[in-house]
XYZ file of N, CA and C in Angstrom:
789
model
N 87.720 17.624 148.173
C 88.914 17.953 147.385
C 90.075 17.144 147.935
N 90.822 16.494 147.087
C 91.934 15.706 147.572
C 93.129 15.865 146.652
N 94.276 16.082 147.287
C 95.531 16.091 146.536
C 95.540 17.029 145.360
N 95.700 16.453 144.159
C 95.911 17.266 142.966
C 94.759 17.182 141.975
N 93.708 16.452 142.306
C 92.613 16.286 141.361
C 91.325 16.886 141.910
N 90.436 17.222 140.999
C 89.126 17.737 141.386
C 88.232 16.558 141.756
N 87.662 16.605 142.952
C 86.758 15.545 143.390
C 85.486 16.179 143.941
N 84.419 15.418 143.894
C 83.152 15.865 144.479
C 83.137 15.426 145.938
N 82.892 16.350 146.866
C 82.943 16.006 148.295
C 82.013 14.838 148.649
N 82.508 13.957 149.531
C 81.701 12.834 149.997
C 81.186 13.142 151.408
N 80.509 12.185 152.015
C 79.913 12.405 153.339
C 80.961 12.784 154.380
N 82.151 12.201 154.263
C 83.215 12.530 155.229
C 83.632 13.990 155.112
N 83.667 14.517 153.886
C 84.044 15.920 153.681
C 83.003 16.853 154.309
N 81.725 16.513 154.162
C 80.667 17.321 154.762
C 80.743 17.268 156.290
N 80.984 16.069 156.830
C 81.087 15.910 158.287
C 82.273 16.690 158.829
N 83.378 16.682 158.094
C 84.578 17.422 158.502
C 84.322 18.927 158.490
N 83.621 19.405 157.456
C 83.290 20.833 157.369
C 82.397 21.238 158.539
N 81.400 20.421 158.850
C 80.500 20.722 159.963
C 81.264 20.783 161.281
N 82.162 19.824 161.490
C 82.944 19.788 162.734
C 83.787 21.048 162.884
N 84.369 21.511 161.772
C 85.197 22.716 161.856
C 84.349 23.963 162.092
N 83.149 23.978 161.525
C 82.241 25.105 161.776
C 81.898 25.210 163.262
N 81.758 24.057 163.916
C 81.347 24.033 165.322
C 82.515 24.150 166.293
N 83.724 23.945 165.804
C 84.911 23.957 166.666
C 85.240 25.377 167.136
N 85.607 25.518 168.402
C 85.999 26.819 168.950
C 87.513 26.904 169.179
N 88.143 25.752 169.329
C 89.573 25.722 169.654
C 90.415 26.293 168.519
N 91.315 27.199 168.861
C 92.213 27.787 167.865
C 91.639 28.994 167.145
N 90.429 29.397 167.525
C 89.787 30.564 166.922
C 89.715 31.708 167.934
N 89.898 32.929 167.452
C 89.801 34.117 168.315
C 88.547 34.906 167.958
N 87.812 35.346 168.980
C 86.607 36.140 168.752
C 87.005 37.590 168.451
N 86.624 38.084 167.274
C 86.934 39.457 166.871
C 85.749 40.397 167.033
N 84.553 39.799 167.054
C 83.334 40.621 167.101
C 82.236 39.766 167.722
N 81.508 40.334 168.669
C 80.400 39.596 169.289
C 79.344 40.606 169.713
N 78.364 40.801 168.849
C 77.383 41.848 169.100
C 76.102 41.547 168.323
N 74.965 41.784 168.947
C 73.683 41.669 168.263
C 73.399 40.297 167.694
N 73.849 39.253 168.404
C 73.580 37.897 167.938
C 74.503 37.423 166.836
N 75.535 38.214 166.514
C 76.501 37.847 165.466
C 77.902 37.758 166.073
N 78.546 36.628 165.862
C 79.914 36.421 166.352
C 80.834 36.195 165.160
N 81.959 36.906 165.139
C 82.962 36.714 164.094
C 84.238 36.198 164.743
N 84.738 35.083 164.238
C 85.973 34.496 164.745
C 86.994 34.410 163.618
N 88.246 34.557 163.959
C 89.310 34.415 162.964
C 90.398 33.507 163.516
N 91.147 32.910 162.593
C 92.324 32.154 162.999
C 93.538 32.993 162.705
N 94.538 32.854 163.549
C 95.746 33.662 163.423
C 96.271 33.609 161.999
N 96.526 34.785 161.442
C 97.078 34.846 160.092
C 98.569 34.572 160.167
N 99.029 33.735 159.262
C 100.452 33.440 159.204
C 101.176 34.656 158.659
N 102.205 35.076 159.350
C 102.933 36.283 158.950
C 103.408 36.179 157.518
N 103.093 37.199 156.741
C 103.548 37.238 155.357
C 102.656 36.482 154.396
N 101.593 35.868 154.913
C 100.676 35.112 154.046
C 99.375 35.896 153.881
N 98.819 35.864 152.683
C 97.573 36.594 152.451
C 96.346 35.736 152.741
N 96.552 34.419 152.912
C 95.416 33.538 153.185
C 94.820 33.896 154.547
N 93.512 34.009 154.596
C 92.868 34.271 155.868
C 91.702 33.314 156.080
N 91.391 33.092 157.346
C 90.334 32.161 157.706
C 89.393 32.880 158.661
N 88.112 32.859 158.322
C 87.123 33.576 159.112
C 85.884 32.708 159.282
N 85.259 32.892 160.438
C 84.019 32.181 160.719
C 83.045 33.195 161.302
N 81.841 33.214 160.787
C 80.830 34.168 161.223
C 79.571 33.379 161.580
N 79.041 33.614 162.794
C 77.885 32.852 163.252
C 76.762 33.806 163.648
N 75.544 33.464 163.250
C 74.403 34.331 163.535
C 73.196 33.494 163.932
N 72.535 33.924 164.999
C 71.259 33.326 165.381
C 70.161 34.098 164.655
N 69.348 33.395 163.876
C 68.322 34.041 163.054
C 66.939 33.738 163.625
N 66.340 34.736 164.207
C 64.992 34.567 164.747
C 63.971 34.722 163.627
N 62.903 33.931 163.727
C 61.813 33.968 162.745
C 62.261 33.567 161.340
N 63.361 32.811 161.264
C 63.824 32.282 159.975
C 64.086 30.788 160.159
N 63.378 29.965 159.400
C 63.587 28.518 159.505
C 64.834 28.113 158.726
N 65.370 26.954 159.077
C 66.541 26.431 158.360
C 66.211 26.206 156.891
N 64.975 25.796 156.607
C 64.558 25.526 155.230
C 64.574 26.801 154.379
N 64.072 27.893 154.960
C 64.064 29.175 154.233
C 65.495 29.655 154.009
N 66.332 29.548 155.028
C 67.736 29.968 154.897
C 68.419 29.183 153.772
N 68.178 27.898 153.718
C 68.765 27.033 152.688
C 68.318 27.476 151.297
N 67.030 27.773 151.150
C 66.512 28.241 149.861
C 67.160 29.567 149.443
N 67.257 30.497 150.388
C 67.794 31.828 150.080
C 69.253 31.733 149.618
N 70.045 30.909 150.293
C 71.457 30.794 149.934
C 71.663 30.081 148.597
N 70.664 29.312 148.176
C 70.741 28.614 146.896
C 70.204 29.436 145.729
N 69.197 30.247 145.972
C 68.430 30.878 144.894
C 69.228 32.006 144.233
N 69.797 31.711 143.067
C 70.697 32.663 142.408
C 69.945 33.897 141.898
N 68.682 33.720 141.494
C 67.898 34.874 141.037
C 67.639 35.834 142.195
N 67.331 35.285 143.338
C 67.067 36.128 144.508
C 68.353 36.794 144.992
N 69.500 36.091 144.887
C 70.779 36.675 145.317
C 71.080 37.956 144.534
N 70.736 37.954 143.264
C 70.988 39.160 142.462
C 70.188 40.349 142.982
N 69.127 40.074 143.711
C 68.287 41.146 144.249
C 68.832 41.672 145.583
N 69.228 40.769 146.486
C 69.583 41.222 147.840
C 71.086 41.404 148.079
N 71.916 40.705 147.309
C 73.366 40.770 147.544
C 73.951 42.000 146.841
N 74.144 43.068 147.590
C 74.622 44.323 146.995
C 76.109 44.287 146.664
N 76.815 43.249 147.110
C 78.240 43.130 146.772
C 78.467 42.429 145.437
N 77.437 41.736 144.949
C 77.626 40.941 143.734
C 77.763 41.846 142.502
N 78.712 41.508 141.645
C 78.845 42.174 140.350
C 78.174 41.302 139.296
N 78.531 40.029 139.313
C 77.951 39.071 138.357
C 78.005 37.684 138.978
N 76.942 36.916 138.798
C 76.949 35.534 139.269
C 76.091 34.680 138.342
N 76.594 33.498 138.022
C 75.818 32.589 137.178
C 76.338 31.161 137.357
N 75.449 30.202 137.087
C 75.823 28.788 137.112
C 76.393 28.401 135.751
N 77.436 27.585 135.759
C 78.084 27.143 134.519
C 77.550 25.781 134.083
N 77.399 24.868 135.023
C 76.890 23.544 134.683
C 76.833 22.660 135.905
N 76.189 21.502 135.765
C 76.054 20.602 136.910
C 76.980 19.400 136.763
N 77.379 18.863 137.919
C 78.223 17.677 137.962
C 77.424 16.463 138.412
N 76.635 16.649 139.490
C 75.763 15.591 140.016
C 74.475 16.255 140.493
N 73.608 15.483 141.131
C 72.352 16.065 141.636
C 72.597 17.063 142.771
N 73.766 16.994 143.403
C 74.047 17.956 144.481
C 75.438 18.588 144.347
N 75.851 18.840 143.114
C 77.122 19.532 142.877
C 77.077 20.244 141.530
N 77.558 21.490 141.515
C 77.622 22.239 140.259
C 78.850 23.138 140.252
N 79.014 23.861 139.152
C 80.133 24.794 139.008
C 79.550 26.160 138.669
N 80.083 27.211 139.315
C 79.532 28.535 139.074
C 80.574 29.632 139.146
N 80.165 30.810 138.700
C 81.022 32.001 138.686
C 80.423 33.047 139.616
N 81.294 33.740 140.357
C 80.833 34.815 141.243
C 81.898 35.903 141.283
N 81.492 37.145 141.056
C 82.422 38.276 141.201
C 81.794 39.273 142.159
N 82.661 39.953 142.931
C 82.143 40.846 143.968
C 82.988 42.110 144.109
N 82.333 43.124 144.684
C 82.990 44.410 144.917
C 83.835 44.333 146.174
N 85.052 44.845 146.078
C 85.932 44.941 147.241
C 85.941 46.378 147.745
N 86.309 46.562 149.027
C 86.369 47.936 149.551
C 87.325 48.790 148.717
N 86.897 49.965 148.358
C 87.734 50.881 147.585
C 88.967 51.257 148.417
N 90.177 51.325 147.813
C 90.491 51.293 146.381
C 90.999 49.937 145.884
N 90.673 48.844 146.568
C 91.126 47.528 146.125
C 90.455 47.132 144.810
N 91.130 46.279 144.060
C 90.524 45.757 142.835
C 89.485 44.701 143.188
N 88.443 44.620 142.377
C 87.390 43.642 142.617
C 87.896 42.232 142.333
N 87.266 41.245 142.980
C 87.679 39.844 142.871
C 86.601 38.994 142.202
N 87.030 37.814 141.705
C 86.063 36.830 141.231
C 86.599 35.426 141.483
N 85.696 34.436 141.409
C 86.068 33.034 141.609
C 85.231 32.137 140.704
N 85.812 30.990 140.356
C 85.066 29.878 139.765
C 85.105 28.772 140.818
N 83.939 28.279 141.230
C 83.949 27.283 142.300
C 83.121 26.051 141.959
N 83.548 24.937 142.545
C 82.760 23.717 142.568
C 81.975 23.767 143.873
N 80.668 23.788 143.753
C 79.800 23.924 144.919
C 79.035 22.624 145.126
N 78.913 22.208 146.364
C 78.132 21.004 146.670
C 77.292 21.254 147.913
N 76.223 20.497 148.069
C 75.304 20.749 149.171
C 74.708 19.437 149.659
N 74.286 19.443 150.934
C 73.760 18.215 151.525
C 72.897 18.528 152.739
N 71.637 18.064 152.738
C 70.854 18.108 153.971
C 71.366 17.011 154.910
N 71.545 17.344 156.197
C 72.007 16.369 157.193
C 71.016 16.387 158.348
N 70.009 15.541 158.266
C 68.945 15.589 159.263
C 68.172 16.887 159.102
N 68.145 17.681 160.177
C 67.470 18.983 160.106
C 68.441 20.119 159.801
N 69.692 19.753 159.566
C 70.713 20.747 159.237
C 71.045 20.669 157.742
N 71.683 21.738 157.257
C 72.046 21.806 155.836
C 73.469 22.354 155.702
N 74.185 21.861 154.699
C 75.523 22.370 154.401
C 75.597 22.726 152.919
N 76.184 23.884 152.637
C 76.540 24.277 151.271
C 78.019 24.667 151.333
N 78.854 24.077 150.503
C 80.277 24.442 150.562
C 80.893 24.427 149.163
N 82.038 25.111 149.041
C 82.677 25.197 147.725
C 84.184 25.285 147.832
N 84.845 25.028 146.710
C 86.276 25.320 146.585
C 86.562 25.675 145.130
N 87.680 26.360 144.904
C 87.992 26.902 143.581
C 88.463 25.834 142.601
N 87.972 25.983 141.369
C 88.425 25.135 140.265
C 88.700 26.018 139.048
N 89.351 25.430 138.061
C 89.566 26.112 136.780
C 88.665 25.480 135.734
N 88.080 26.331 134.897
C 87.286 25.851 133.763
C 87.857 26.515 132.515
N 88.133 25.755 131.461
C 88.820 26.317 130.285
C 88.083 27.481 129.619
N 86.776 27.551 129.755
C 86.020 28.622 129.101
C 85.921 29.891 129.937
N 86.443 29.835 131.177
C 86.313 31.004 132.058
C 87.658 31.341 132.709
N 88.613 31.821 131.885
C 89.920 32.206 132.431
C 89.806 33.502 133.236
N 90.856 33.874 133.991
C 90.831 35.135 134.731
C 90.581 36.329 133.817
N 89.879 37.334 134.346
C 89.557 38.535 133.581
C 90.555 39.645 133.900
N 90.795 40.498 132.900
C 91.792 41.560 133.074
C 91.386 42.582 134.125
N 90.086 42.825 134.270
C 89.648 43.884 135.180
C 89.390 43.388 136.602
N 89.658 42.090 136.874
C 89.432 41.556 138.213
C 90.603 40.677 138.636
N 90.728 40.494 139.945
C 91.738 39.595 140.489
C 91.048 38.266 140.799
N 91.551 37.179 140.241
C 90.965 35.860 140.487
C 91.421 35.379 141.871
N 90.481 35.306 142.796
C 90.764 34.824 144.144
C 90.642 33.309 144.183
N 91.049 32.719 145.296
C 90.986 31.269 145.442
C 90.242 30.918 146.727
N 89.141 30.194 146.579
C 88.442 29.635 147.731
C 89.071 28.286 148.037
N 89.769 28.217 149.158
C 90.372 26.941 149.570
C 89.266 26.044 150.120
N 88.440 26.615 150.969
C 87.184 25.985 151.382
C 86.300 27.043 152.024
N 85.117 27.178 151.488
C 84.172 28.180 151.962
C 82.786 27.549 151.998
N 81.973 27.963 152.958
C 80.627 27.400 152.955
C 79.776 27.820 154.128
N 78.570 27.249 154.156
C 77.579 27.570 155.178
C 77.106 26.300 155.873
N 76.942 26.400 157.188
C 76.259 25.385 157.972
C 74.999 26.037 158.532
N 73.839 25.435 158.224
C 72.560 25.933 158.718
C 72.017 24.908 159.701
N 71.786 25.335 160.940
C 71.302 24.424 161.974
C 69.900 24.831 162.420
N 68.989 23.886 162.350
C 67.628 24.126 162.827
C 67.631 24.168 164.348
N 66.896 25.129 164.922
C 66.859 25.281 166.370
C 65.550 24.739 166.934
N 65.457 23.423 166.985
C 64.332 22.760 167.626
C 62.984 23.100 167.015
N 61.949 23.123 167.854
C 60.591 23.355 167.349
C 60.327 24.814 166.980
N 61.187 25.705 167.410
C 60.975 27.123 167.116
C 61.321 27.415 165.657
N 60.826 28.521 165.159
C 61.082 28.919 163.776
C 62.376 29.728 163.700
N 63.440 29.191 164.299
C 64.741 29.857 164.340
C 65.791 28.936 163.726
N 66.898 29.532 163.328
C 68.040 28.725 162.895
C 69.327 29.462 163.234
N 70.422 28.727 163.203
C 71.749 29.334 163.370
C 72.509 29.145 162.067
N 73.071 30.236 161.564
C 73.862 30.184 160.330
C 75.331 30.402 160.676
N 76.185 29.487 160.239
C 77.635 29.662 160.366
C 78.225 29.731 158.965
N 78.933 30.821 158.709
C 79.644 30.992 157.430
C 81.130 30.858 157.718
N 81.803 29.951 157.040
C 83.237 29.781 157.239
C 83.950 29.936 155.905
N 85.002 30.735 155.898
C 85.722 30.991 154.652
C 87.226 30.877 154.870
N 87.860 30.091 154.028
C 89.318 30.068 153.940
C 89.649 30.445 152.502
N 90.100 31.677 152.347
C 90.249 32.262 151.011
C 91.634 32.863 150.853
N 92.193 32.706 149.649
C 93.399 33.438 149.285
C 92.973 34.537 148.313
N 92.956 35.801 148.763
C 92.482 36.888 147.908
C 93.469 37.270 146.813
N 94.628 36.588 146.759
C 95.680 36.861 145.779
C 96.132 38.312 145.870
N 96.831 38.578 146.923
C 97.383 39.914 147.094
C 97.748 40.144 148.543
N 98.674 41.049 148.756
C 99.025 41.451 150.112
C 98.068 42.554 150.524
N 97.167 42.220 151.440
C 96.128 43.170 151.815
C 96.567 44.038 152.987
N 96.153 45.304 152.987
C 96.445 46.159 154.137
C 95.683 45.687 155.372
N 96.224 45.974 156.563
C 95.598 45.494 157.794
C 94.193 46.054 157.979
N 93.936 47.261 157.454
C 92.602 47.840 157.641
C 91.526 47.008 156.953
N 91.903 46.296 155.874
C 90.921 45.456 155.175
C 90.524 44.280 156.054
N 91.527 43.630 156.667
C 91.261 42.493 157.539
C 90.404 42.931 158.721
N 90.758 44.083 159.315
C 89.994 44.591 160.456
C 88.575 44.958 160.057
N 88.436 45.620 158.910
C 87.114 46.039 158.444
C 86.251 44.824 158.125
N 86.874 43.769 157.585
C 86.123 42.568 157.239
C 85.497 41.931 158.471
N 86.294 41.798 159.538
C 85.792 41.088 160.711
C 84.878 41.944 161.576
N 85.124 43.252 161.633
C 84.338 44.113 162.528
C 83.135 44.753 161.858
N 83.137 44.832 160.530
C 82.052 45.559 159.873
C 81.449 44.800 158.688
N 82.276 44.403 157.727
C 81.752 43.822 156.488
C 81.068 42.476 156.716
N 81.701 41.584 157.488
C 81.101 40.261 157.727
C 79.791 40.370 158.508
N 79.747 41.130 159.626
C 78.460 41.268 160.326
C 77.381 41.900 159.452
N 77.753 42.885 158.643
C 76.752 43.524 157.788
C 76.212 42.540 156.748
N 77.107 41.711 156.202
C 76.671 40.717 155.220
C 75.703 39.718 155.849
N 75.982 39.306 157.086
C 75.093 38.361 157.764
C 73.723 38.993 158.012
N 73.706 40.255 158.388
C 72.425 40.952 158.606
C 71.617 41.012 157.312
N 72.314 41.214 156.200
C 71.609 41.281 154.910
C 71.001 39.930 154.544
N 71.713 38.850 154.851
C 71.168 37.515 154.594
C 69.905 37.311 155.433
N 69.971 37.689 156.710
C 68.818 37.536 157.597
C 67.620 38.326 157.076
N 67.885 39.550 156.655
C 66.823 40.412 156.128
C 66.229 39.823 154.846
N 67.100 39.272 153.992
C 66.648 38.659 152.745
C 65.746 37.455 153.024
N 66.070 36.707 154.070
C 65.262 35.532 154.426
C 63.842 35.933 154.817
N 63.718 37.029 155.545
C 62.403 37.474 156.013
C 61.498 37.880 154.850
N 62.093 38.259 153.722
C 61.308 38.723 152.575
C 61.189 37.681 151.465
N 61.834 36.523 151.676
C 61.940 35.554 150.576
C 60.607 34.925 150.179
N 59.823 34.494 151.160
C 58.576 33.779 150.845
C 57.664 34.627 149.968
N 57.547 35.899 150.320
C 56.703 36.803 149.531
C 57.275 36.983 148.121
N 58.597 37.167 148.021
C 59.249 37.348 146.720
C 59.080 36.089 145.864
N 59.287 34.914 146.475
C 59.259 33.657 145.726
C 57.869 33.366 145.181
N 56.844 33.782 145.894
C 55.479 33.576 145.412
C 55.250 34.235 144.054
N 56.009 35.297 143.797
C 55.853 36.046 142.546
C 56.907 35.693 141.505
N 57.851 34.822 141.853
C 58.957 34.503 140.949
C 59.161 32.991 140.883
N 58.378 32.349 140.008
C 58.542 30.919 139.754
C 58.553 30.109 141.061
N 57.469 30.161 141.815
C 57.458 29.610 143.175
C 57.791 28.130 143.289
N 57.486 27.351 142.266
C 57.751 25.912 142.367
C 59.145 25.505 141.935
N 59.946 26.468 141.434
C 61.256 26.143 140.862
C 62.339 26.190 141.933
N 62.774 25.014 142.390
C 63.834 24.905 143.390
C 64.700 23.696 143.037
N 65.563 23.846 142.035
C 66.354 22.690 141.575
C 67.316 22.140 142.624
N 67.633 22.929 143.647
C 68.490 22.430 144.726
C 67.733 21.403 145.584
N 66.399 21.457 145.543
C 65.577 20.459 146.235
C 65.070 19.396 145.268
N 64.794 19.827 144.032
C 64.228 18.940 143.017
C 65.158 18.944 141.795
N 66.208 18.116 141.830
C 67.243 18.162 140.777
C 66.716 17.914 139.368
N 65.564 17.271 139.277
C 64.999 17.030 137.940
C 64.573 18.329 137.264
N 64.484 19.423 138.031
C 64.088 20.718 137.466
C 65.241 21.456 136.777
N 66.467 21.047 137.037
C 67.606 21.820 136.540
C 67.659 21.851 135.012
N 68.071 22.997 134.508
C 68.251 23.156 133.060
C 69.731 23.314 132.714
N 70.592 23.140 133.709
C 72.029 23.312 133.493
C 72.600 22.166 132.667
N 73.566 22.464 131.806
C 74.230 21.385 131.054
C 75.120 20.557 131.981
N 75.306 19.315 131.639
C 76.222 18.466 132.404
C 77.667 18.828 132.064
N 78.506 18.865 133.076
C 79.942 19.109 132.877
C 80.698 17.851 133.299
N 81.540 17.305 132.434
C 82.375 16.180 132.877
C 83.447 16.682 133.849
N 83.708 15.922 134.879
C 84.700 16.306 135.880
C 86.068 16.530 135.235
N 86.305 15.841 134.135
C 87.594 15.952 133.442
C 87.823 17.336 132.826
N 86.747 18.137 132.679
C 86.894 19.505 132.162
C 87.510 20.444 133.192
N 87.496 20.024 134.454
C 87.920 20.899 135.545
C 89.298 20.517 136.060
N 89.984 21.509 136.595
C 91.247 21.255 137.286
C 91.299 22.146 138.516
N 92.156 21.801 139.467
C 92.268 22.605 140.677
C 92.829 23.983 140.345
N 92.262 24.999 140.972
C 92.792 26.347 140.795
C 93.886 26.570 141.825
N 95.105 26.529 141.362
C 96.238 26.733 142.280
C 96.564 28.212 142.381
N 96.724 28.676 143.610
C 96.986 30.096 143.846
C 98.270 30.549 143.161
N 99.255 29.661 143.138
C 100.574 30.059 142.607
C 100.513 30.431 141.132
N 99.501 29.930 140.425
C 99.421 30.177 138.979
C 98.703 31.495 138.656
N 98.225 32.179 139.702
C 97.460 33.407 139.480
C 98.270 34.646 139.822
N 97.799 35.773 139.296
C 98.410 37.066 139.599
C 98.376 37.314 141.103
N 99.475 37.786 141.654
C 99.533 38.135 143.068
C 99.900 39.609 143.161
N 98.980 40.427 143.619
C 99.225 41.868 143.622
C 99.455 42.382 145.032
N 100.243 43.427 145.133
C 100.539 44.023 146.436
C 99.680 45.272 146.626
N 98.664 45.148 147.478
C 97.798 46.284 147.788
C 97.965 46.718 149.244
N 99.039 46.235 149.880
C 99.212 46.449 151.317
C 99.391 47.913 151.707
N 99.846 48.740 150.762
C 100.091 50.145 151.101
C 98.896 51.049 150.795
N 97.829 50.470 150.238
C 96.671 51.293 149.880
C 95.924 51.752 151.122
N 95.571 53.021 151.125
C 94.817 53.582 152.250
C 93.335 53.450 151.973
N 92.572 53.343 153.052
C 91.115 53.238 152.917
C 90.547 54.547 152.391
N 89.608 54.446 151.484
C 88.939 55.650 150.998
C 87.532 55.683 151.534
N 87.052 56.883 151.770
C 85.684 57.036 152.260
C 84.713 56.799 151.106
N 83.766 55.929 151.354
C 82.767 55.666 150.334
C 81.410 55.574 150.998
N 80.378 55.873 150.231
C 79.029 55.805 150.790
C 78.664 54.351 151.029
N 78.322 54.026 152.251
C 77.974 52.649 152.582
C 76.533 52.374 152.137
N 76.304 51.150 151.687
C 74.936 50.759 151.372
C 74.128 50.748 152.648
N 72.912 51.181 152.558
C 72.081 51.194 153.737
C 71.644 49.773 154.049
N 71.580 49.457 155.337
C 71.096 48.152 155.732
C 69.595 48.103 155.529
């Protein structure tokens, strides 16, 4: 992403994302337990933008399986309990597409959604999937959701040598479009992010068996000739600027007790 136009990330953008995923300087550890570390960068006072990094060592999960799980939209609908709706809109290149994702927020906050340009790249034995927000004329903001902005979000998957292990780093720089209460930020780093990482790990362990029964040879992220998505011209897209979206004040909302999904 550069300046004011929508661009497809190049090799330098992927290398920069990887470097930031691996960087420790300027990050504070908020949670470190059970093989999962959550780091955050200092939030600018009065700004709703937050930056979080979550790292997990995944035993008995190969980098290849992790990459498949994070790509497979049909499987995500099965394991991702936060998802409300997700679908691909169209493809830009063999390793870039545009998609929609909406998710449940902790009650009583309003649910959020995003339209993102997603791109991916294998780098040796490692893999990167990353995205940023764009606007598409056919998918304007919905009345019942708050359109959030992904400034840059993604995953770095690192293969751990000859063992069947990998390390997953999830990094998110998001503007949720709203003044969030402090309990949301605290809950995200201490509970929601680690729980989400555990669910990804659990989903990976069950993926091979599930995939055998659900179109096992269909992996368009590996074999782009398999895709059935329509082509989208880059000119159809524009950058999603936060300033043009609704900004709501939810800072005074108190947390409500809700039944947590079982791990």
